[in-house]
Amino acid sequence: MEFLIVEAKTYLKTIENTKSQTTYKTYNTVLNDAIKYIEIDNNHLSISGYRMKIASQNRKTIAKKVSILRSFFKYLENKGYNFRIIGDDQISVPKTLPKPVSMTNIKETLKIADLVEYTTIITVFGLGLRISEARNILLTNINKKWITVIGKGNKTRNIPLEKHIKDTINKYIKIYSPKKYLFEKNGVKMSDAQIRYIIEKSFKKIGIKITPHQLRHSFATEMLNNGARINDVSELLGHEFISTTQIYTKLNSSTKLKNYIKAHPLCSH
């Protein structure tokens, strides 16, 4: 068991700089908790005890935690350990469609937002960013036509800088004079939590509760609804697989169906 603790610490160090702070903390919590329940017998490594411990949690949470353990076991395998894993069978999780924020609510919020709120929303929504990506925007990565974003696994991608977004960012920089990162507070890069708070507080002004990631969903949905190619949207979002982006086409079909049923002359109104 001691070797597992040592290896887990080493593994966490290898991923610390390749994942967001939130993801890293989740990995750290899951591994530290799971190791207490993992049993080793010769070349068998059983997580059944841990599975029993988390059995009352919802399917999505269990699937995520088991997935983290699989990543750790894959790391052990790559280091030459040869364990037969017991209890890591796949959890079936029903796929749910993302819930974008309507353009009506976004526009309504922007109308009453201050410059910090406006810039944060415009940047996250207008570029389809994850919170961690917005947090890590360097001033040196912003130019006249493009903005370079650091995504998952430190992968970079270039996103076209639409004129309104560019003008908003330039105004924000001129007034607040950030030193290194676009989003700073008292000269220090904002955390994920600080950016999340700004966005959530802004939408509360119009009486709705959202998560910042829903703005990313809104970006993808609006782009596809307005005729953007799915390959281009996938690249803009930084998706590794186009199948991840295809969920938004399902959402688009779902929306069209609702509108069809609502408008159909034979449906009751």
Coordinates of C-alpha atoms in Angstrom, one line a residue:
M1 CA 0.0 0.0 0.0
E2 CA 2.9 2.4 0.7
F3 CA 4.1 2.1 -2.8
L4 CA 0.7 3.1 -4.1
I5 CA 0.8 6.3 -2.0
V6 CA 4.3 7.1 -3.3
E7 CA 3.2 6.4 -6.9
A8 CA 0.0 8.4 -6.6
K9 CA 2.0 11.4 -5.4
T10 CA 4.4 11.0 -8.3
Y11 CA 1.5 10.7 -10.7
L12 CA -0.2 13.8 -9.3
K13 CA 3.0 15.8 -9.9
T14 CA 3.1 14.7 -13.5
I15 CA -0.4 16.0 -14.2
E16 CA -0.3 19.1 -12.0
N17 CA 0.8 21.4 -14.9
T18 CA -1.3 19.8 -17.6
K19 CA -4.7 20.1 -16.0
S20 CA -6.7 23.0 -14.6
Q21 CA -6.5 23.7 -10.8
T22 CA -10.0 22.4 -10.3
T23 CA -9.3 19.1 -12.2
Y24 CA -6.0 18.6 -10.4
K25 CA -7.7 19.0 -7.0
T26 CA -10.4 16.5 -8.0
Y27 CA -7.7 13.9 -9.0
N28 CA -5.9 14.6 -5.7
T29 CA -9.0 14.1 -3.6
V30 CA -10.1 10.9 -5.4
L31 CA -6.7 9.2 -5.3
N32 CA -6.1 10.1 -1.7
D33 CA -9.5 8.8 -0.7
A34 CA -9.5 5.7 -3.0
I35 CA -6.1 4.4 -1.9
K36 CA -7.4 3.8 1.6
Y37 CA -9.8 1.2 0.2
I38 CA -7.7 -0.4 -2.6
E39 CA -6.6 -4.0 -1.9
I40 CA -3.6 -5.7 -3.4
D41 CA -3.3 -9.5 -3.6
N42 CA -0.3 -10.8 -5.6
N43 CA -0.9 -9.2 -9.1
H44 CA -4.5 -8.4 -8.4
L45 CA -5.5 -4.8 -7.5
S46 CA -9.1 -4.5 -6.3
I47 CA -11.1 -1.2 -6.1
S48 CA -14.3 -3.1 -5.1
G49 CA -14.1 -1.7 -1.5
Y50 CA -13.9 1.9 -2.9
R51 CA -16.7 1.2 -5.2
M52 CA -18.9 0.1 -2.3
K53 CA -17.9 3.2 -0.4
I54 CA -19.1 5.5 -3.2
A55 CA -22.0 3.3 -4.3
S56 CA -24.6 5.8 -3.0
Q57 CA -23.3 8.6 -5.1
N58 CA -24.9 9.4 -8.5
R59 CA -23.7 7.5 -11.6
K60 CA -22.0 10.4 -13.1
T61 CA -19.8 11.0 -10.0
I62 CA -19.0 7.3 -9.7
A63 CA -18.0 7.1 -13.4
K64 CA -15.8 10.2 -13.1
K65 CA -14.0 8.8 -10.0
V66 CA -13.5 5.4 -11.6
S67 CA -12.2 7.1 -14.7
I68 CA -9.6 9.0 -12.6
L69 CA -8.5 5.6 -11.1
R70 CA -8.2 4.1 -14.6
S71 CA -5.9 7.0 -15.6
F72 CA -3.7 6.3 -12.5
F73 CA -3.6 2.5 -13.3
K74 CA -2.6 3.3 -16.9
Y75 CA 0.2 5.4 -15.5
L76 CA 1.3 2.4 -13.3
E77 CA 1.1 0.1 -16.3
N78 CA 3.3 2.4 -18.3
K79 CA 5.8 2.3 -15.5
G80 CA 6.0 -1.5 -15.8
Y81 CA 3.6 -2.7 -13.1
N82 CA 1.4 -5.6 -14.2
F83 CA -1.8 -5.6 -12.2
R84 CA -5.1 -7.2 -13.0
I85 CA -7.7 -4.6 -12.0
I86 CA -10.8 -5.8 -10.2
G87 CA -13.9 -3.7 -9.8
D88 CA -13.3 -1.0 -12.5
D89 CA -16.2 -2.1 -14.8
Q90 CA -17.7 0.7 -16.8
I91 CA -20.6 2.7 -15.4
S92 CA -23.3 3.5 -17.9
V93 CA -24.1 7.2 -17.7
P94 CA -27.1 8.5 -19.7
K95 CA -25.9 11.4 -21.9
T96 CA -27.7 14.7 -21.2
L97 CA -27.8 17.6 -23.6
P98 CA -26.0 20.7 -22.6
K99 CA -28.1 23.6 -21.5
P100 CA -27.1 26.8 -23.2
V101 CA -28.1 30.3 -22.0
S102 CA -30.5 32.0 -24.4
M103 CA -29.3 34.9 -26.4
T104 CA -32.1 36.9 -24.9
N105 CA -30.7 36.4 -21.4
I106 CA -27.1 37.1 -22.5
K107 CA -28.1 40.4 -24.2
E108 CA -30.2 41.4 -21.2
T109 CA -27.3 40.8 -18.8
L110 CA -24.8 42.6 -21.0
K111 CA -27.0 45.7 -21.1
I112 CA -26.7 46.2 -17.3
A113 CA -23.2 44.8 -16.8
D114 CA -20.2 47.0 -15.8
L115 CA -17.1 46.8 -17.8
V116 CA -15.4 44.0 -15.9
E117 CA -18.6 41.9 -16.1
Y118 CA -19.1 42.8 -19.7
T119 CA -15.6 41.9 -20.7
T120 CA -15.6 38.6 -18.8
I121 CA -18.9 37.5 -20.4
I122 CA -18.0 38.7 -23.9
T123 CA -14.6 36.9 -23.7
V124 CA -16.0 33.6 -22.3
F125 CA -19.1 33.5 -24.5
G126 CA -17.7 35.2 -27.6
L127 CA -14.7 32.9 -27.8
G128 CA -16.3 29.7 -26.4
L129 CA -13.8 29.4 -23.6
R130 CA -13.5 27.2 -20.6
I131 CA -13.0 29.2 -17.4
S132 CA -9.4 27.9 -17.0
E133 CA -8.7 29.1 -20.6
A134 CA -10.0 32.6 -19.9
R135 CA -8.0 32.8 -16.7
N136 CA -4.8 32.0 -18.5
I137 CA -5.1 34.5 -21.4
L138 CA -1.8 36.4 -21.6
L139 CA -1.7 39.9 -22.9
T140 CA 1.1 38.8 -25.3
N141 CA -1.3 36.3 -26.8
I142 CA -3.7 38.9 -27.9
N143 CA -3.1 40.6 -31.3
K144 CA -5.2 42.5 -33.9
K145 CA -6.9 39.5 -35.5
W146 CA -6.3 36.4 -33.3
I147 CA -6.1 35.4 -29.7
T148 CA -4.0 32.4 -28.6
V149 CA -5.7 30.2 -26.0
I150 CA -4.0 27.6 -23.8
G151 CA -6.4 24.7 -23.5
K152 CA -6.5 21.2 -21.9
G153 CA -3.1 19.5 -21.8
N154 CA -1.4 22.8 -22.5
K155 CA -2.6 22.6 -26.1
T156 CA -2.8 26.0 -27.8
R157 CA -5.3 27.1 -30.4
N158 CA -5.9 30.4 -32.2
I159 CA -9.3 31.9 -32.2
P160 CA -10.3 34.7 -34.6
L161 CA -10.8 38.0 -32.6
E162 CA -14.2 39.4 -33.7
K163 CA -14.2 43.3 -33.8
H164 CA -16.6 43.9 -31.0
I165 CA -14.7 41.4 -28.7
K166 CA -11.4 43.1 -29.6
D167 CA -12.7 46.6 -29.0
T168 CA -14.1 45.5 -25.6
I169 CA -10.8 43.9 -24.6
N170 CA -8.8 46.9 -25.7
K171 CA -11.1 49.3 -23.7
Y172 CA -10.8 47.0 -20.6
I173 CA -7.0 46.9 -20.9
K174 CA -6.7 50.7 -21.3
I175 CA -8.8 51.3 -18.2
Y176 CA -7.6 48.5 -15.9
S177 CA -4.0 48.2 -17.1
P178 CA -3.4 44.5 -16.4
K179 CA 0.3 43.6 -16.2
K180 CA 0.6 40.1 -17.6
Y181 CA -2.8 38.3 -17.8
L182 CA -6.0 39.8 -19.2
F183 CA -7.9 39.0 -16.0
E184 CA -6.1 40.2 -12.9
K185 CA -7.0 41.5 -9.5
N186 CA -4.6 43.7 -7.6
G187 CA -1.9 42.7 -10.1
V188 CA -2.4 38.9 -9.6
K189 CA -4.0 36.5 -12.1
M190 CA -7.6 35.8 -11.2
S191 CA -8.6 32.3 -10.1
D192 CA -11.2 30.1 -11.8
A193 CA -13.5 30.9 -8.8
Q194 CA -13.1 34.7 -9.2
I195 CA -14.0 34.6 -12.9
R196 CA -16.9 32.2 -12.1
Y197 CA -18.2 34.6 -9.4
I198 CA -18.2 37.6 -11.8
I199 CA -20.2 35.7 -14.4
E200 CA -22.7 34.1 -12.0
K201 CA -23.2 37.5 -10.2
S202 CA -23.9 39.2 -13.5
F203 CA -26.7 36.9 -14.5
K204 CA -28.2 37.0 -11.0
K205 CA -29.0 40.6 -11.8
I206 CA -31.7 39.5 -14.2
G207 CA -32.9 36.7 -11.9
I208 CA -31.4 33.6 -13.4
K209 CA -28.8 31.2 -12.2
I210 CA -26.2 29.8 -14.7
T211 CA -22.8 28.3 -14.8
P212 CA -20.1 29.9 -16.9
H213 CA -19.7 26.6 -18.9
Q214 CA -23.2 27.2 -20.2
L215 CA -21.9 30.2 -22.1
R216 CA -19.5 27.9 -23.9
H217 CA -22.5 25.7 -24.8
S218 CA -24.3 28.8 -26.0
F219 CA -21.4 29.8 -28.2
A220 CA -21.3 26.3 -29.8
T221 CA -25.1 26.2 -30.3
E222 CA -25.3 29.7 -31.8
M223 CA -22.4 29.0 -34.1
L224 CA -24.0 25.8 -35.5
N225 CA -27.5 27.4 -35.6
N226 CA -26.1 30.1 -37.8
G227 CA -24.5 27.8 -40.3
A228 CA -20.9 27.3 -39.0
R229 CA -19.3 24.0 -40.1
I230 CA -19.1 21.4 -37.3
N231 CA -15.3 20.9 -38.0
D232 CA -14.7 24.6 -37.5
V233 CA -16.7 24.7 -34.3
S234 CA -14.9 21.7 -33.0
E235 CA -11.6 23.3 -33.6
L236 CA -12.6 26.6 -32.0
L237 CA -13.8 24.8 -28.9
G238 CA -10.6 22.8 -28.7
H239 CA -12.4 19.4 -28.7
E240 CA -10.1 16.5 -29.2
F241 CA -12.8 14.5 -30.9
I242 CA -15.5 15.8 -33.2
S243 CA -18.0 13.4 -31.5
T244 CA -17.8 15.7 -28.5
T245 CA -19.0 18.6 -30.7
Q246 CA -21.7 16.5 -32.3
I247 CA -23.8 16.7 -29.1
Y248 CA -24.6 20.2 -30.1
T249 CA -26.1 19.1 -33.3
K250 CA -28.4 16.9 -31.3
L251 CA -29.4 19.9 -29.2
N252 CA -30.0 21.8 -32.4
S253 CA -32.3 19.0 -33.7
S254 CA -34.1 19.0 -30.3
T255 CA -34.7 22.7 -30.4
K256 CA -36.0 22.5 -34.0
L257 CA -38.4 19.8 -33.0
K258 CA -39.7 21.8 -30.1
N259 CA -40.2 24.8 -32.3
Y260 CA -41.9 22.6 -35.0
I261 CA -44.3 21.2 -32.4
K262 CA -45.0 24.6 -31.0
A263 CA -45.7 26.1 -34.4
H264 CA -47.6 23.2 -36.0
P265 CA -51.2 24.1 -36.9
L266 CA -52.5 20.7 -35.6
C267 CA -50.9 21.2 -32.1
S268 CA -53.1 22.8 -29.4
H269 CA -52.0 26.3 -28.4

